JSON list of C-alpha atoms in Angstrom, two decimals:
[
{"chain": "A", "resi": 20, "resn": "MET", "atom": "CA", "xyz": [0.00, 0.00, 0.00]},
{"chain": "A", "resi": 21, "resn": "LYS", "atom": "CA", "xyz": [1.40, 3.33, -1.05]},
{"chain": "A", "resi": 22, "resn": "GLN", "atom": "CA", "xyz": [1.51, 6.08, 1.59]},
{"chain": "A", "resi": 23, "resn": "VAL", "atom": "CA", "xyz": [0.29, 9.48, 0.53]},
{"chain": "A", "resi": 24, "resn": "GLN", "atom": "CA", "xyz": [2.14, 12.31, 2.16]},
{"chain": "A", "resi": 25, "resn": "GLN", "atom": "CA", "xyz": [-0.15, 15.10, 3.23]},
{"chain": "A", "resi": 26, "resn": "VAL", "atom": "CA", "xyz": [1.20, 18.59, 2.67]},
{"chain": "A", "resi": 27, "resn": "GLN", "atom": "CA", "xyz": [-0.11, 21.31, 4.96]},
{"chain": "A", "resi": 28, "resn": "VAL", "atom": "CA", "xyz": [-0.96, 24.33, 2.84]},
{"chain": "A", "resi": 29, "resn": "VAL", "atom": "CA", "xyz": [-0.85, 27.59, 4.71]},
{"chain": "A", "resi": 30, "resn": "SER", "atom": "CA", "xyz": [-1.31, 31.20, 3.71]},
{"chain": "A", "resi": 31, "resn": "ILE", "atom": "CA", "xyz": [-0.13, 34.41, 5.24]},
{"chain": "A", "resi": 32, "resn": "PHE", "atom": "CA", "xyz": [-2.78, 36.73, 6.65]},
{"chain": "A", "resi": 33, "resn": "THR", "atom": "CA", "xyz": [-2.74, 40.24, 8.06]},
{"chain": "A", "resi": 34, "resn": "ILE", "atom": "CA", "xyz": [-4.69, 41.60, 11.00]},
{"chain": "A", "resi": 35, "resn": "GLU", "atom": "CA", "xyz": [-5.71, 45.21, 10.58]},
{"chain": "A", "resi": 36, "resn": "ILE", "atom": "CA", "xyz": [-6.58, 47.19, 13.68]},
{"chain": "A", "resi": 37, "resn": "ASP", "atom": "CA", "xyz": [-8.86, 50.13, 12.90]},
{"chain": "A", "resi": 38, "resn": "GLY", "atom": "CA", "xyz": [-7.77, 49.85, 9.26]},
{"chain": "A", "resi": 39, "resn": "ASN", "atom": "CA", "xyz": [-4.02, 49.77, 9.99]},
{"chain": "A", "resi": 40, "resn": "PRO", "atom": "CA", "xyz": [-2.08, 46.64, 8.96]},
{"chain": "A", "resi": 41, "resn": "THR", "atom": "CA", "xyz": [-0.56, 45.56, 12.28]},
{"chain": "A", "resi": 42, "resn": "LEU", "atom": "CA", "xyz": [0.62, 41.96, 12.20]},
{"chain": "A", "resi": 43, "resn": "ALA", "atom": "CA", "xyz": [1.10, 39.08, 9.80]},
{"chain": "A", "resi": 44, "resn": "PHE", "atom": "CA", "xyz": [0.85, 35.36, 10.56]},
{"chain": "A", "resi": 45, "resn": "GLU", "atom": "CA", "xyz": [0.25, 31.97, 8.95]},
{"chain": "A", "resi": 46, "resn": "ALA", "atom": "CA", "xyz": [-3.01, 30.07, 9.01]},
{"chain": "A", "resi": 47, "resn": "ARG", "atom": "CA", "xyz": [-4.55, 27.20, 7.05]},
{"chain": "A", "resi": 48, "resn": "ASN", "atom": "CA", "xyz": [-7.57, 29.20, 5.95]},
{"chain": "A", "resi": 49, "resn": "MET", "atom": "CA", "xyz": [-9.57, 32.37, 6.53]},
{"chain": "A", "resi": 50, "resn": "THR", "atom": "CA", "xyz": [-11.71, 30.75, 9.24]},
{"chain": "A", "resi": 51, "resn": "GLU", "atom": "CA", "xyz": [-8.63, 29.83, 11.25]},
{"chain": "A", "resi": 52, "resn": "ALA", "atom": "CA", "xyz": [-7.17, 33.31, 10.65]},
{"chain": "A", "resi": 53, "resn": "ARG", "atom": "CA", "xyz": [-10.35, 35.02, 11.87]},
{"chain": "A", "resi": 54, "resn": "GLY", "atom": "CA", "xyz": [-10.34, 32.81, 14.94]},
{"chain": "A", "resi": 55, "resn": "LEU", "atom": "CA", "xyz": [-7.01, 34.29, 15.99]},
{"chain": "A", "resi": 56, "resn": "CYS", "atom": "CA", "xyz": [-8.67, 37.71, 16.37]},
{"chain": "A", "resi": 57, "resn": "LYS", "atom": "CA", "xyz": [-10.91, 36.25, 19.07]},
{"chain": "A", "resi": 58, "resn": "GLU", "atom": "CA", "xyz": [-8.08, 34.77, 21.14]},
{"chain": "A", "resi": 59, "resn": "GLN", "atom": "CA", "xyz": [-7.98, 36.46, 24.54]},
{"chain": "A", "resi": 60, "resn": "TRP", "atom": "CA", "xyz": [-4.19, 36.15, 24.85]},
{"chain": "A", "resi": 61, "resn": "LEU", "atom": "CA", "xyz": [-3.71, 38.01, 21.56]},
{"chain": "A", "resi": 62, "resn": "LEU", "atom": "CA", "xyz": [-6.15, 40.77, 22.49]},
{"chain": "A", "resi": 63, "resn": "GLU", "atom": "CA", "xyz": [-4.36, 41.20, 25.82]},
{"chain": "A", "resi": 64, "resn": "ASP", "atom": "CA", "xyz": [-0.96, 41.34, 24.10]},
{"chain": "A", "resi": 65, "resn": "LEU", "atom": "CA", "xyz": [-2.19, 43.88, 21.55]},
{"chain": "A", "resi": 66, "resn": "GLY", "atom": "CA", "xyz": [-3.67, 45.97, 24.35]},
{"chain": "A", "resi": 67, "resn": "ALA", "atom": "CA", "xyz": [-0.34, 45.95, 26.22]},
{"chain": "A", "resi": 68, "resn": "LEU", "atom": "CA", "xyz": [1.82, 46.91, 23.22]},
{"chain": "A", "resi": 69, "resn": "SER", "atom": "CA", "xyz": [2.12, 50.36, 21.72]},
{"chain": "A", "resi": 70, "resn": "SER", "atom": "CA", "xyz": [3.48, 52.00, 18.59]},
{"chain": "A", "resi": 71, "resn": "GLY", "atom": "CA", "xyz": [4.26, 55.69, 18.35]},
{"chain": "A", "resi": 72, "resn": "GLY", "atom": "CA", "xyz": [2.95, 56.15, 21.88]},
{"chain": "A", "resi": 73, "resn": "SER", "atom": "CA", "xyz": [-0.50, 54.74, 21.07]},
{"chain": "A", "resi": 74, "resn": "THR", "atom": "CA", "xyz": [-1.85, 51.38, 22.22]},
{"chain": "A", "resi": 75, "resn": "LEU", "atom": "CA", "xyz": [-2.07, 48.93, 19.32]},
{"chain": "A", "resi": 76, "resn": "CYS", "atom": "CA", "xyz": [-5.54, 47.75, 20.25]},
{"chain": "A", "resi": 77, "resn": "GLY", "atom": "CA", "xyz": [-7.62, 49.91, 22.53]},
{"chain": "A", "resi": 78, "resn": "VAL", "atom": "CA", "xyz": [-11.10, 49.17, 23.85]},
{"chain": "A", "resi": 79, "resn": "GLY", "atom": "CA", "xyz": [-13.56, 49.12, 20.96]},
{"chain": "A", "resi": 80, "resn": "ALA", "atom": "CA", "xyz": [-10.90, 48.77, 18.27]},
{"chain": "A", "resi": 81, "resn": "LYS", "atom": "CA", "xyz": [-12.04, 46.99, 15.11]},
{"chain": "A", "resi": 82, "resn": "LEU", "atom": "CA", "xyz": [-9.96, 43.99, 14.08]},
{"chain": "A", "resi": 83, "resn": "ALA", "atom": "CA", "xyz": [-10.20, 42.65, 10.54]},
{"chain": "A", "resi": 84, "resn": "VAL", "atom": "CA", "xyz": [-8.36, 39.83, 8.79]},
{"chain": "A", "resi": 85, "resn": "ARG", "atom": "CA", "xyz": [-7.37, 39.65, 5.15]},
{"chain": "A", "resi": 86, "resn": "ARG", "atom": "CA", "xyz": [-4.77, 37.90, 3.04]},
{"chain": "A", "resi": 87, "resn": "ALA", "atom": "CA", "xyz": [-1.37, 39.56, 3.36]},
{"chain": "A", "resi": 88, "resn": "THR", "atom": "CA", "xyz": [0.04, 41.66, 0.55]},
{"chain": "A", "resi": 89, "resn": "GLU", "atom": "CA", "xyz": [3.32, 40.65, -1.06]},
{"chain": "A", "resi": 90, "resn": "GLY", "atom": "CA", "xyz": [5.20, 43.17, 1.09]},
{"chain": "A", "resi": 91, "resn": "GLU", "atom": "CA", "xyz": [3.53, 41.97, 4.28]},
{"chain": "A", "resi": 92, "resn": "SER", "atom": "CA", "xyz": [4.29, 38.35, 3.35]},
{"chain": "A", "resi": 93, "resn": "HIS", "atom": "CA", "xyz": [7.95, 39.33, 2.89]},
{"chain": "A", "resi": 94, "resn": "VAL", "atom": "CA", "xyz": [8.05, 40.88, 6.38]},
{"chain": "A", "resi": 95, "resn": "TYR", "atom": "CA", "xyz": [6.50, 37.69, 7.78]},
{"chain": "A", "resi": 96, "resn": "ARG", "atom": "CA", "xyz": [9.01, 35.42, 6.01]},
{"chain": "A", "resi": 97, "resn": "GLU", "atom": "CA", "xyz": [11.93, 37.50, 7.34]},
{"chain": "A", "resi": 98, "resn": "ALA", "atom": "CA", "xyz": [10.53, 37.30, 10.88]},
{"chain": "A", "resi": 99, "resn": "GLU", "atom": "CA", "xyz": [9.97, 33.56, 10.52]},
{"chain": "A", "resi": 100, "resn": "GLN", "atom": "CA", "xyz": [13.63, 33.09, 9.49]},
{"chain": "A", "resi": 101, "resn": "SER", "atom": "CA", "xyz": [14.87, 35.02, 12.53]},
{"chain": "A", "resi": 102, "resn": "VAL", "atom": "CA", "xyz": [13.27, 32.79, 15.19]},
{"chain": "A", "resi": 103, "resn": "PRO", "atom": "CA", "xyz": [14.29, 29.24, 16.14]},
{"chain": "A", "resi": 104, "resn": "ALA", "atom": "CA", "xyz": [12.20, 26.54, 14.47]},
{"chain": "A", "resi": 105, "resn": "SER", "atom": "CA", "xyz": [9.24, 25.45, 16.58]},
{"chain": "A", "resi": 106, "resn": "ASP", "atom": "CA", "xyz": [5.55, 24.75, 16.38]},
{"chain": "A", "resi": 107, "resn": "ASP", "atom": "CA", "xyz": [4.77, 28.12, 17.97]},
{"chain": "A", "resi": 108, "resn": "LEU", "atom": "CA", "xyz": [2.77, 30.68, 16.05]},
{"chain": "A", "resi": 109, "resn": "VAL", "atom": "CA", "xyz": [4.99, 33.40, 14.57]},
{"chain": "A", "resi": 110, "resn": "LEU", "atom": "CA", "xyz": [3.53, 36.89, 14.68]},
{"chain": "A", "resi": 111, "resn": "ALA", "atom": "CA", "xyz": [5.33, 39.46, 12.53]},
{"chain": "A", "resi": 112, "resn": "TYR", "atom": "CA", "xyz": [4.48, 43.01, 13.56]},
{"chain": "A", "resi": 113, "resn": "LEU", "atom": "CA", "xyz": [4.09, 45.38, 10.63]},
{"chain": "A", "resi": 114, "resn": "VAL", "atom": "CA", "xyz": [4.46, 48.46, 12.85]},
{"chain": "A", "resi": 115, "resn": "GLU", "atom": "CA", "xyz": [7.36, 49.66, 14.99]},
{"chain": "A", "resi": 116, "resn": "LEU", "atom": "CA", "xyz": [6.71, 48.65, 18.58]},
{"chain": "A", "resi": 117, "resn": "ASP", "atom": "CA", "xyz": [7.63, 51.06, 21.36]},
{"chain": "A", "resi": 118, "resn": "GLY", "atom": "CA", "xyz": [10.30, 49.83, 23.76]},
{"chain": "A", "resi": 119, "resn": "PHE", "atom": "CA", "xyz": [11.91, 47.24, 21.48]},
{"chain": "A", "resi": 120, "resn": "ASP", "atom": "CA", "xyz": [15.48, 47.44, 20.22]},
{"chain": "A", "resi": 121, "resn": "HIS", "atom": "CA", "xyz": [15.40, 46.44, 16.54]},
{"chain": "A", "resi": 122, "resn": "GLN", "atom": "CA", "xyz": [19.20, 46.33, 16.26]},
{"chain": "A", "resi": 123, "resn": "GLY", "atom": "CA", "xyz": [19.17, 42.66, 17.15]}
]
């Protein structure tokens, strides 16, 4: 009996907060990607982070998911390359985060 190897197809998606592209990540499909927006841990993280002195995700902010643009996908792939391989979800921020040294 021949074994068929299943390949996991993933796409890169972007979460926009109040219309601003904020982070890119991988998901199997749009349903899975939209589900990430409802995760309490993510909402708490976004509420604790800031960019340009403003909280990324304040109370009442509107989160929307869409497929990432080519440029956003590139940012994601670079971020993915810079972290050790694991099964953890990689989130690539598309905005400068306050309080982080980007020099490496």
